[in-house]
PDB file of C-alpha atoms in Angstrom:
ATOM      1  CA  LYS A 110      41.292 -52.704 -49.269  1.00 88.00           C
ATOM      2  CA  GLN A 111      40.066 -48.865 -49.782  1.00 92.00           C
ATOM      3  CA  GLU A 112      42.923 -46.723 -49.798  1.00 95.00           C
ATOM      4  CA  VAL A 113      41.943 -43.076 -48.533  1.00 97.00           C
ATOM      5  CA  THR A 114      44.975 -41.090 -50.087  1.00 97.00           C
ATOM      6  CA  GLN A 115      44.332 -36.353 -50.177  1.00 97.00           C
ATOM      7  CA  ILE A 116      47.074 -33.942 -51.853  1.00 94.00           C
ATOM      8  CA  PRO A 117      48.585 -31.739 -50.716  1.00 93.00           C
ATOM      9  CA  ALA A 118      49.359 -33.381 -47.401  1.00 95.00           C
ATOM     10  CA  ALA A 119      50.025 -29.379 -46.160  1.00 96.00           C
ATOM     11  CA  LEU A 120      49.204 -25.809 -47.717  1.00 95.00           C
ATOM     12  CA  SER A 121      50.054 -22.461 -46.599  1.00 97.00           C
ATOM     13  CA  VAL A 122      47.994 -19.651 -48.115  1.00 96.00           C
ATOM     14  CA  PRO A 123      47.311 -16.246 -46.906  1.00 97.00           C
ATOM     15  CA  GLU A 124      44.616 -14.651 -46.094  1.00 97.00           C
ATOM     16  CA  GLY A 125      41.132 -14.125 -48.689  1.00 97.00           C
ATOM     17  CA  GLU A 126      42.719 -16.892 -50.763  1.00 97.00           C
ATOM     18  CA  ASN A 127      39.557 -19.309 -52.057  1.00 97.00           C
ATOM     19  CA  LEU A 128      41.232 -22.651 -51.673  1.00 95.00           C
ATOM     20  CA  VAL A 129      40.459 -26.508 -52.582  1.00 96.00           C
ATOM     21  CA  LEU A 130      41.412 -30.016 -50.843  1.00 97.00           C
ATOM     22  CA  ASN A 131      41.149 -32.792 -52.903  1.00 97.00           C
ATOM     23  CA  CYS A 132      40.270 -36.694 -51.841  1.00 98.00           C
ATOM     24  CA  SER A 133      40.628 -39.911 -53.406  1.00 98.00           C
ATOM     25  CA  PHE A 134      39.426 -43.081 -52.639  1.00 97.00           C
ATOM     26  CA  THR A 135      39.703 -46.362 -54.234  1.00 96.00           C
ATOM     27  CA  ASP A 136      37.301 -48.032 -54.311  1.00 91.00           C
ATOM     28  CA  SER A 137      34.038 -47.171 -55.810  1.00 89.00           C
ATOM     29  CA  ALA A 138      31.656 -48.632 -54.218  1.00 88.00           C
ATOM     30  CA  ILE A 139      31.148 -45.949 -50.953  1.00 90.00           C
ATOM     31  CA  TYR A 140      28.313 -45.240 -48.771  1.00 89.00           C
ATOM     32  CA  ASN A 141      29.004 -41.829 -48.215  1.00 91.00           C
ATOM     33  CA  LEU A 142      31.670 -39.456 -48.094  1.00 94.00           C
ATOM     34  CA  GLN A 143      32.540 -37.695 -44.994  1.00 95.00           C
ATOM     35  CA  TRP A 144      34.943 -34.823 -44.447  1.00 97.00           C
ATOM     36  CA  PHE A 145      36.310 -33.223 -41.092  1.00 97.00           C
ATOM     37  CA  ARG A 146      38.455 -30.571 -39.569  1.00 97.00           C
ATOM     38  CA  GLN A 147      40.380 -31.377 -36.519  1.00 97.00           C
ATOM     39  CA  ASP A 148      42.696 -28.393 -34.171  1.00 95.00           C
ATOM     40  CA  PRO A 149      46.135 -29.256 -33.122  1.00 91.00           C
ATOM     41  CA  GLY A 150      45.278 -33.082 -30.080  1.00 86.00           C
ATOM     42  CA  LYS A 151      41.618 -32.370 -30.251  1.00 90.00           C
ATOM     43  CA  GLY A 152      38.871 -34.754 -31.637  1.00 92.00           C
ATOM     44  CA  LEU A 153      36.986 -34.793 -34.888  1.00 95.00           C
ATOM     45  CA  THR A 154      34.378 -32.240 -36.329  1.00 95.00           C
ATOM     46  CA  SER A 155      32.781 -33.704 -38.825  1.00 94.00           C
ATOM     47  CA  LEU A 156      31.931 -30.527 -42.055  1.00 97.00           C
ATOM     48  CA  LEU A 157      29.686 -32.088 -44.501  1.00 96.00           C
ATOM     49  CA  LEU A 158      28.577 -36.159 -44.616  1.00 94.00           C
ATOM     50  CA  ILE A 159      27.695 -36.604 -48.776  1.00 94.00           C
ATOM     51  CA  GLN A 160      25.713 -39.455 -49.789  1.00 91.00           C
ATOM     52  CA  SER A 161      27.111 -41.718 -52.367  1.00 90.00           C
ATOM     53  CA  SER A 162      23.598 -40.860 -54.954  1.00 90.00           C
ATOM     54  CA  GLN A 163      24.546 -36.501 -53.972  1.00 93.00           C
ATOM     55  CA  ARG A 164      27.297 -34.619 -56.365  1.00 95.00           C
ATOM     56  CA  GLU A 165      28.135 -32.154 -53.887  1.00 96.00           C
ATOM     57  CA  GLN A 166      26.681 -30.579 -49.885  1.00 96.00           C
ATOM     58  CA  THR A 167      27.603 -26.995 -48.830  1.00 97.00           C
ATOM     59  CA  SER A 168      27.836 -25.075 -45.430  1.00 96.00           C
ATOM     60  CA  GLY A 169      28.481 -21.574 -45.437  1.00 97.00           C
ATOM     61  CA  ARG A 170      32.061 -21.059 -47.363  1.00 97.00           C
ATOM     62  CA  LEU A 171      32.432 -24.685 -47.152  1.00 98.00           C
ATOM     63  CA  ASN A 172      31.248 -27.051 -50.441  1.00 98.00           C
ATOM     64  CA  ALA A 173      32.217 -30.353 -50.930  1.00 97.00           C
ATOM     65  CA  SER A 174      31.875 -32.258 -53.421  1.00 97.00           C
ATOM     66  CA  LEU A 175      31.488 -35.515 -54.900  1.00 97.00           C
ATOM     67  CA  ASP A 176      32.556 -37.424 -57.890  1.00 96.00           C
ATOM     68  CA  LYS A 177      32.342 -41.609 -57.429  1.00 93.00           C
ATOM     69  CA  SER A 178      33.104 -43.042 -60.627  1.00 92.00           C
ATOM     70  CA  SER A 179      36.638 -41.060 -60.704  1.00 95.00           C
ATOM     71  CA  GLY A 180      36.943 -41.349 -57.226  1.00 96.00           C
ATOM     72  CA  ARG A 181      36.736 -38.389 -56.103  1.00 97.00           C
ATOM     73  CA  SER A 182      35.983 -35.329 -53.491  1.00 98.00           C
ATOM     74  CA  THR A 183      37.280 -31.989 -52.757  1.00 98.00           C
ATOM     75  CA  LEU A 184      36.906 -29.715 -50.888  1.00 97.00           C
ATOM     76  CA  TYR A 185      36.405 -26.028 -51.286  1.00 97.00           C
ATOM     77  CA  ILE A 186      36.795 -23.146 -48.763  1.00 98.00           C
ATOM     78  CA  ALA A 187      36.034 -19.865 -49.449  1.00 98.00           C
ATOM     79  CA  ALA A 188      38.021 -16.619 -48.396  1.00 97.00           C
ATOM     80  CA  SER A 189      39.816 -18.270 -45.904  1.00 97.00           C
ATOM     81  CA  GLN A 190      40.515 -17.425 -43.521  1.00 97.00           C
ATOM     82  CA  PRO A 191      43.383 -17.498 -39.826  1.00 97.00           C
ATOM     83  CA  GLY A 192      40.369 -19.225 -37.897  1.00 97.00           C
ATOM     84  CA  ASP A 193      40.357 -22.232 -40.773  1.00 98.00           C
ATOM     85  CA  SER A 194      44.030 -23.211 -39.971  1.00 98.00           C
ATOM     86  CA  ALA A 195      44.242 -27.004 -38.840  1.00 97.00           C
ATOM     87  CA  THR A 196      44.217 -30.043 -40.289  1.00 97.00           C
ATOM     88  CA  TYR A 197      41.598 -31.607 -43.394  1.00 98.00           C
ATOM     89  CA  LEU A 198      39.840 -35.228 -43.206  1.00 98.00           C
ATOM     90  CA  CYS A 199      38.490 -37.053 -45.663  1.00 97.00           C
ATOM     91  CA  ALA A 200      36.555 -40.600 -44.563  1.00 96.00           C
ATOM     92  CA  VAL A 201      34.657 -42.978 -46.502  1.00 95.00           C
ATOM     93  CA  GLY A 202      32.270 -45.447 -45.590  1.00 91.00           C
ATOM     94  CA  GLN A 203      32.174 -48.658 -47.380  1.00 84.00           C
ATOM     95  CA  GLU A 204      28.734 -50.555 -48.502  1.00 68.00           C
ATOM     96  CA  THR A 205      30.346 -53.717 -48.064  1.00 59.00           C
ATOM     97  CA  SER A 206      32.290 -53.149 -45.098  1.00 54.00           C
ATOM     98  CA  GLY A 207      29.201 -51.900 -42.409  1.00 58.00           C
ATOM     99  CA  SER A 208      29.926 -48.634 -41.371  1.00 73.00           C
ATOM    100  CA  ARG A 209      33.432 -48.273 -40.481  1.00 87.00           C
ATOM    101  CA  LEU A 210      35.063 -45.212 -42.353  1.00 93.00           C
ATOM    102  CA  THR A 211      38.528 -45.090 -43.993  1.00 95.00           C
ATOM    103  CA  PHE A 212      40.520 -42.665 -43.478  1.00 97.00           C
ATOM    104  CA  GLY A 213      43.404 -41.137 -45.737  1.00 97.00           C
ATOM    105  CA  GLU A 214      45.934 -38.444 -43.864  1.00 96.00           C
ATOM    106  CA  GLY A 215      45.094 -35.319 -43.976  1.00 97.00           C
ATOM    107  CA  THR A 216      45.347 -31.784 -45.250  1.00 97.00           C
ATOM    108  CA  GLN A 217      47.413 -29.307 -43.174  1.00 97.00           C
ATOM    109  CA  LEU A 218      46.200 -26.633 -43.684  1.00 98.00           C
ATOM    110  CA  THR A 219      48.562 -22.219 -42.201  1.00 97.00           C
ATOM    111  CA  VAL A 220      46.041 -19.373 -43.084  1.00 97.00           C
ATOM    112  CA  ASN A 221      48.048 -16.414 -42.920  1.00 97.00           C
ATOM    113  CA  PRO A 222      46.687 -13.397 -41.748  1.00 95.00           C
TER     114      PRO A 222
ATOM    115  CA  ASP B 288      22.135 -32.149 -27.045  1.00 58.00           C
ATOM    116  CA  ALA B 289      25.330 -33.506 -25.374  1.00 74.00           C
ATOM    117  CA  GLY B 290      28.669 -35.400 -27.090  1.00 92.00           C
ATOM    118  CA  VAL B 291      30.388 -38.045 -27.148  1.00 96.00           C
ATOM    119  CA  THR B 292      31.939 -38.094 -24.225  1.00 96.00           C
ATOM    120  CA  GLN B 293      35.498 -39.956 -23.480  1.00 97.00           C
ATOM    121  CA  SER B 294      37.525 -40.184 -20.264  1.00 96.00           C
ATOM    122  CA  PRO B 295      40.064 -40.319 -19.172  1.00 97.00           C
ATOM    123  CA  THR B 296      41.270 -37.654 -21.890  1.00 96.00           C
ATOM    124  CA  HIS B 297      44.865 -37.580 -20.824  1.00 96.00           C
ATOM    125  CA  LEU B 298      46.077 -41.193 -19.621  1.00 96.00           C
ATOM    126  CA  ILE B 299      49.890 -42.109 -18.637  1.00 98.00           C
ATOM    127  CA  LYS B 300      50.662 -45.943 -18.735  1.00 98.00           C
ATOM    128  CA  THR B 301      53.834 -48.383 -18.659  1.00 98.00           C
ATOM    129  CA  ARG B 302      54.012 -50.553 -20.707  1.00 98.00           C
ATOM    130  CA  GLY B 303      52.395 -54.092 -20.182  1.00 98.00           C
ATOM    131  CA  GLN B 304      50.326 -52.919 -17.922  1.00 98.00           C
ATOM    132  CA  GLN B 305      46.617 -52.467 -19.017  1.00 98.00           C
ATOM    133  CA  VAL B 306      44.221 -49.691 -19.751  1.00 98.00           C
ATOM    134  CA  THR B 307      40.912 -49.060 -20.478  1.00 98.00           C
ATOM    135  CA  LEU B 308      38.746 -46.043 -22.018  1.00 98.00           C
ATOM    136  CA  ARG B 309      36.260 -45.368 -22.122  1.00 98.00           C
ATOM    137  CA  CYS B 310      32.885 -42.953 -24.416  1.00 98.00           C
ATOM    138  CA  SER B 311      29.092 -42.318 -24.084  1.00 97.00           C
ATOM    139  CA  PRO B 312      27.037 -41.653 -27.322  1.00 96.00           C
ATOM    140  CA  ILE B 313      24.824 -38.717 -28.859  1.00 94.00           C
ATOM    141  CA  SER B 314      21.394 -39.657 -27.395  1.00 92.00           C
ATOM    142  CA  GLY B 315      19.663 -41.865 -28.920  1.00 88.00           C
ATOM    143  CA  HIS B 316      22.324 -43.271 -31.286  1.00 91.00           C
ATOM    144  CA  LYS B 317      23.276 -47.142 -31.381  1.00 91.00           C
ATOM    145  CA  SER B 318      26.358 -47.444 -32.645  1.00 91.00           C
ATOM    146  CA  VAL B 319      29.617 -46.589 -31.006  1.00 94.00           C
ATOM    147  CA  SER B 320      33.087 -47.349 -33.485  1.00 95.00           C
ATOM    148  CA  TRP B 321      36.445 -46.790 -32.192  1.00 97.00           C
ATOM    149  CA  TYR B 322      39.189 -45.894 -33.807  1.00 98.00           C
ATOM    150  CA  GLN B 323      43.412 -45.649 -32.707  1.00 98.00           C
ATOM    151  CA  GLN B 324      45.121 -42.032 -33.930  1.00 97.00           C
ATOM    152  CA  VAL B 325      49.255 -41.916 -34.444  1.00 96.00           C
ATOM    153  CA  LEU B 326      50.768 -38.957 -34.278  1.00 91.00           C
ATOM    154  CA  GLY B 327      50.693 -37.435 -37.952  1.00 90.00           C
ATOM    155  CA  GLN B 328      49.058 -40.309 -39.339  1.00 94.00           C
ATOM    156  CA  GLY B 329      45.140 -40.420 -40.604  1.00 96.00           C
ATOM    157  CA  PRO B 330      42.611 -42.150 -37.139  1.00 97.00           C
ATOM    158  CA  GLN B 331      42.416 -46.332 -38.264  1.00 97.00           C
ATOM    159  CA  PHE B 332      39.783 -48.546 -37.608  1.00 96.00           C
ATOM    160  CA  ILE B 333      39.036 -50.171 -34.912  1.00 97.00           C
ATOM    161  CA  PHE B 334      35.802 -51.437 -33.899  1.00 94.00           C
ATOM    162  CA  GLN B 335      32.877 -51.002 -34.277  1.00 93.00           C
ATOM    163  CA  TYR B 336      29.617 -52.004 -32.349  1.00 93.00           C
ATOM    164  CA  TYR B 337      26.042 -51.989 -32.614  1.00 90.00           C
ATOM    165  CA  GLU B 338      23.155 -53.202 -30.193  1.00 89.00           C
ATOM    166  CA  LYS B 339      26.057 -54.377 -28.396  1.00 90.00           C
ATOM    167  CA  GLU B 340      26.817 -57.011 -30.990  1.00 91.00           C
ATOM    168  CA  GLU B 341      30.473 -56.004 -32.333  1.00 92.00           C
ATOM    169  CA  ARG B 342      30.227 -55.180 -35.928  1.00 90.00           C
ATOM    170  CA  GLY B 343      33.573 -54.817 -37.569  1.00 90.00           C
ATOM    171  CA  ARG B 344      36.651 -55.429 -36.347  1.00 93.00           C
ATOM    172  CA  GLY B 345      39.634 -53.331 -37.611  1.00 93.00           C
ATOM    173  CA  ASN B 346      43.345 -54.906 -38.260  1.00 94.00           C
ATOM    174  CA  PHE B 347      44.363 -55.120 -34.662  1.00 97.00           C
ATOM    175  CA  PRO B 348      45.895 -57.455 -32.238  1.00 97.00           C
ATOM    176  CA  ASP B 349      43.195 -60.102 -29.870  1.00 96.00           C
ATOM    177  CA  ARG B 350      44.545 -57.108 -26.989  1.00 98.00           C
ATOM    178  CA  PHE B 351      42.722 -55.646 -28.191  1.00 98.00           C
ATOM    179  CA  SER B 352      38.855 -55.682 -26.744  1.00 97.00           C
ATOM    180  CA  ALA B 353      35.546 -53.416 -26.919  1.00 97.00           C
ATOM    181  CA  ARG B 354      32.842 -53.926 -24.464  1.00 96.00           C
ATOM    182  CA  GLN B 355      29.054 -51.855 -25.371  1.00 96.00           C
ATOM    183  CA  PHE B 356      26.545 -51.754 -22.673  1.00 96.00           C
ATOM    184  CA  PRO B 357      22.846 -51.850 -22.410  1.00 94.00           C
ATOM    185  CA  ASN B 358      23.288 -47.435 -22.001  1.00 94.00           C
ATOM    186  CA  TYR B 359      25.009 -48.073 -25.976  1.00 95.00           C
ATOM    187  CA  SER B 360      28.561 -46.429 -23.833  1.00 96.00           C
ATOM    188  CA  SER B 361      31.131 -48.722 -24.199  1.00 97.00           C
ATOM    189  CA  GLU B 362      34.877 -49.101 -23.091  1.00 98.00           C
ATOM    190  CA  LEU B 363      37.722 -50.610 -25.188  1.00 98.00           C
ATOM    191  CA  ASN B 364      40.570 -52.617 -23.423  1.00 98.00           C
ATOM    192  CA  VAL B 365      43.948 -53.032 -24.343  1.00 98.00           C
ATOM    193  CA  ASN B 366      46.169 -55.217 -22.511  1.00 98.00           C
ATOM    194  CA  ALA B 367      50.394 -55.592 -22.852  1.00 98.00           C
ATOM    195  CA  LEU B 368      50.379 -52.292 -23.380  1.00 98.00           C
ATOM    196  CA  LEU B 369      53.596 -52.166 -26.338  1.00 98.00           C
ATOM    197  CA  LEU B 370      55.727 -48.143 -26.948  1.00 97.00           C
ATOM    198  CA  GLY B 371      53.212 -48.323 -30.199  1.00 97.00           C
ATOM    199  CA  ASP B 372      50.131 -48.037 -29.029  1.00 98.00           C
ATOM    200  CA  SER B 373      50.646 -44.275 -27.836  1.00 98.00           C
ATOM    201  CA  ALA B 374      47.768 -42.571 -29.592  1.00 97.00           C
ATOM    202  CA  LEU B 375      44.760 -40.844 -29.217  1.00 97.00           C
ATOM    203  CA  TYR B 376      41.278 -42.669 -28.828  1.00 98.00           C
ATOM    204  CA  LEU B 377      38.837 -41.861 -30.419  1.00 97.00           C
ATOM    205  CA  CYS B 378      35.118 -42.612 -29.937  1.00 97.00           C
ATOM    206  CA  ALA B 379      32.642 -41.326 -32.598  1.00 95.00           C
ATOM    207  CA  SER B 380      29.328 -42.659 -32.504  1.00 93.00           C
ATOM    208  CA  SER B 381      26.139 -42.499 -35.378  1.00 88.00           C
ATOM    209  CA  ARG B 382      22.002 -43.152 -35.221  1.00 81.00           C
ATOM    210  CA  ASP B 383      21.380 -43.688 -39.835  1.00 75.00           C
ATOM    211  CA  TYR B 384      25.023 -42.311 -41.129  1.00 75.00           C
ATOM    212  CA  GLY B 385      27.622 -39.756 -41.113  1.00 84.00           C
ATOM    213  CA  TYR B 386      29.820 -39.664 -37.651  1.00 90.00           C
ATOM    214  CA  THR B 387      29.640 -37.379 -34.413  1.00 93.00           C
ATOM    215  CA  PHE B 388      33.228 -37.641 -32.851  1.00 95.00           C
ATOM    216  CA  GLY B 389      34.140 -37.679 -30.023  1.00 95.00           C
ATOM    217  CA  SER B 390      37.614 -35.364 -28.641  1.00 95.00           C
ATOM    218  CA  GLY B 391      39.278 -38.068 -27.851  1.00 96.00           C
ATOM    219  CA  THR B 392      41.599 -40.215 -24.931  1.00 97.00           C
ATOM    220  CA  ARG B 393      45.344 -39.991 -25.087  1.00 97.00           C
ATOM    221  CA  LEU B 394      47.307 -42.212 -23.884  1.00 98.00           C
ATOM    222  CA  THR B 395      50.971 -42.287 -23.149  1.00 98.00           C
ATOM    223  CA  VAL B 396      52.641 -45.253 -22.266  1.00 98.00           C
ATOM    224  CA  VAL B 397      56.015 -45.214 -21.590  1.00 97.00           C
TER     225      VAL B 397
END
């Protein structure tokens, strides 16, 4: 059974800081990994999708890396802004179980002005 | 292109009642999945449908059921509601890979 862990559970940083969010998974037989952002009480916004054959993806100030063999992914946020405050969720798609996603519990990020 | 739309946005039901949640996927997306998110936790997989066929089911009781229609929209039904069913219910659609989520339906059971 796939288990996804996100560390830290919560993070508070001053504006402008570069930061790293961590995601680990127990079964390396993944199809892809997706990072989402969730604002309080809202749905999920997809940030980055990494296929299992890829090592990283970049979008603006965001960079996500994937190391399948070690079961890890990181989300790097450069020059953080107060508008980045949200919960960040990591989800893995399994090869063996079709397309279902297994989520971590998220990292709650607060960027202080 | 419209995103994934879910209705209603909020719902309050009494224990023992039944509820139906609705989802319209992005045009061209044939796969629809349902997730339950309890406050403070990550979403948990409930069902996946592709071309009207059930492709996967998570660890949820038989009180939960779903279906997909010929236009690829989907309904999630929950019978005999319990207080513990209070959650944000999320629908996601997919074409090839990667998921787009709707804004969810907030269900409160009292």
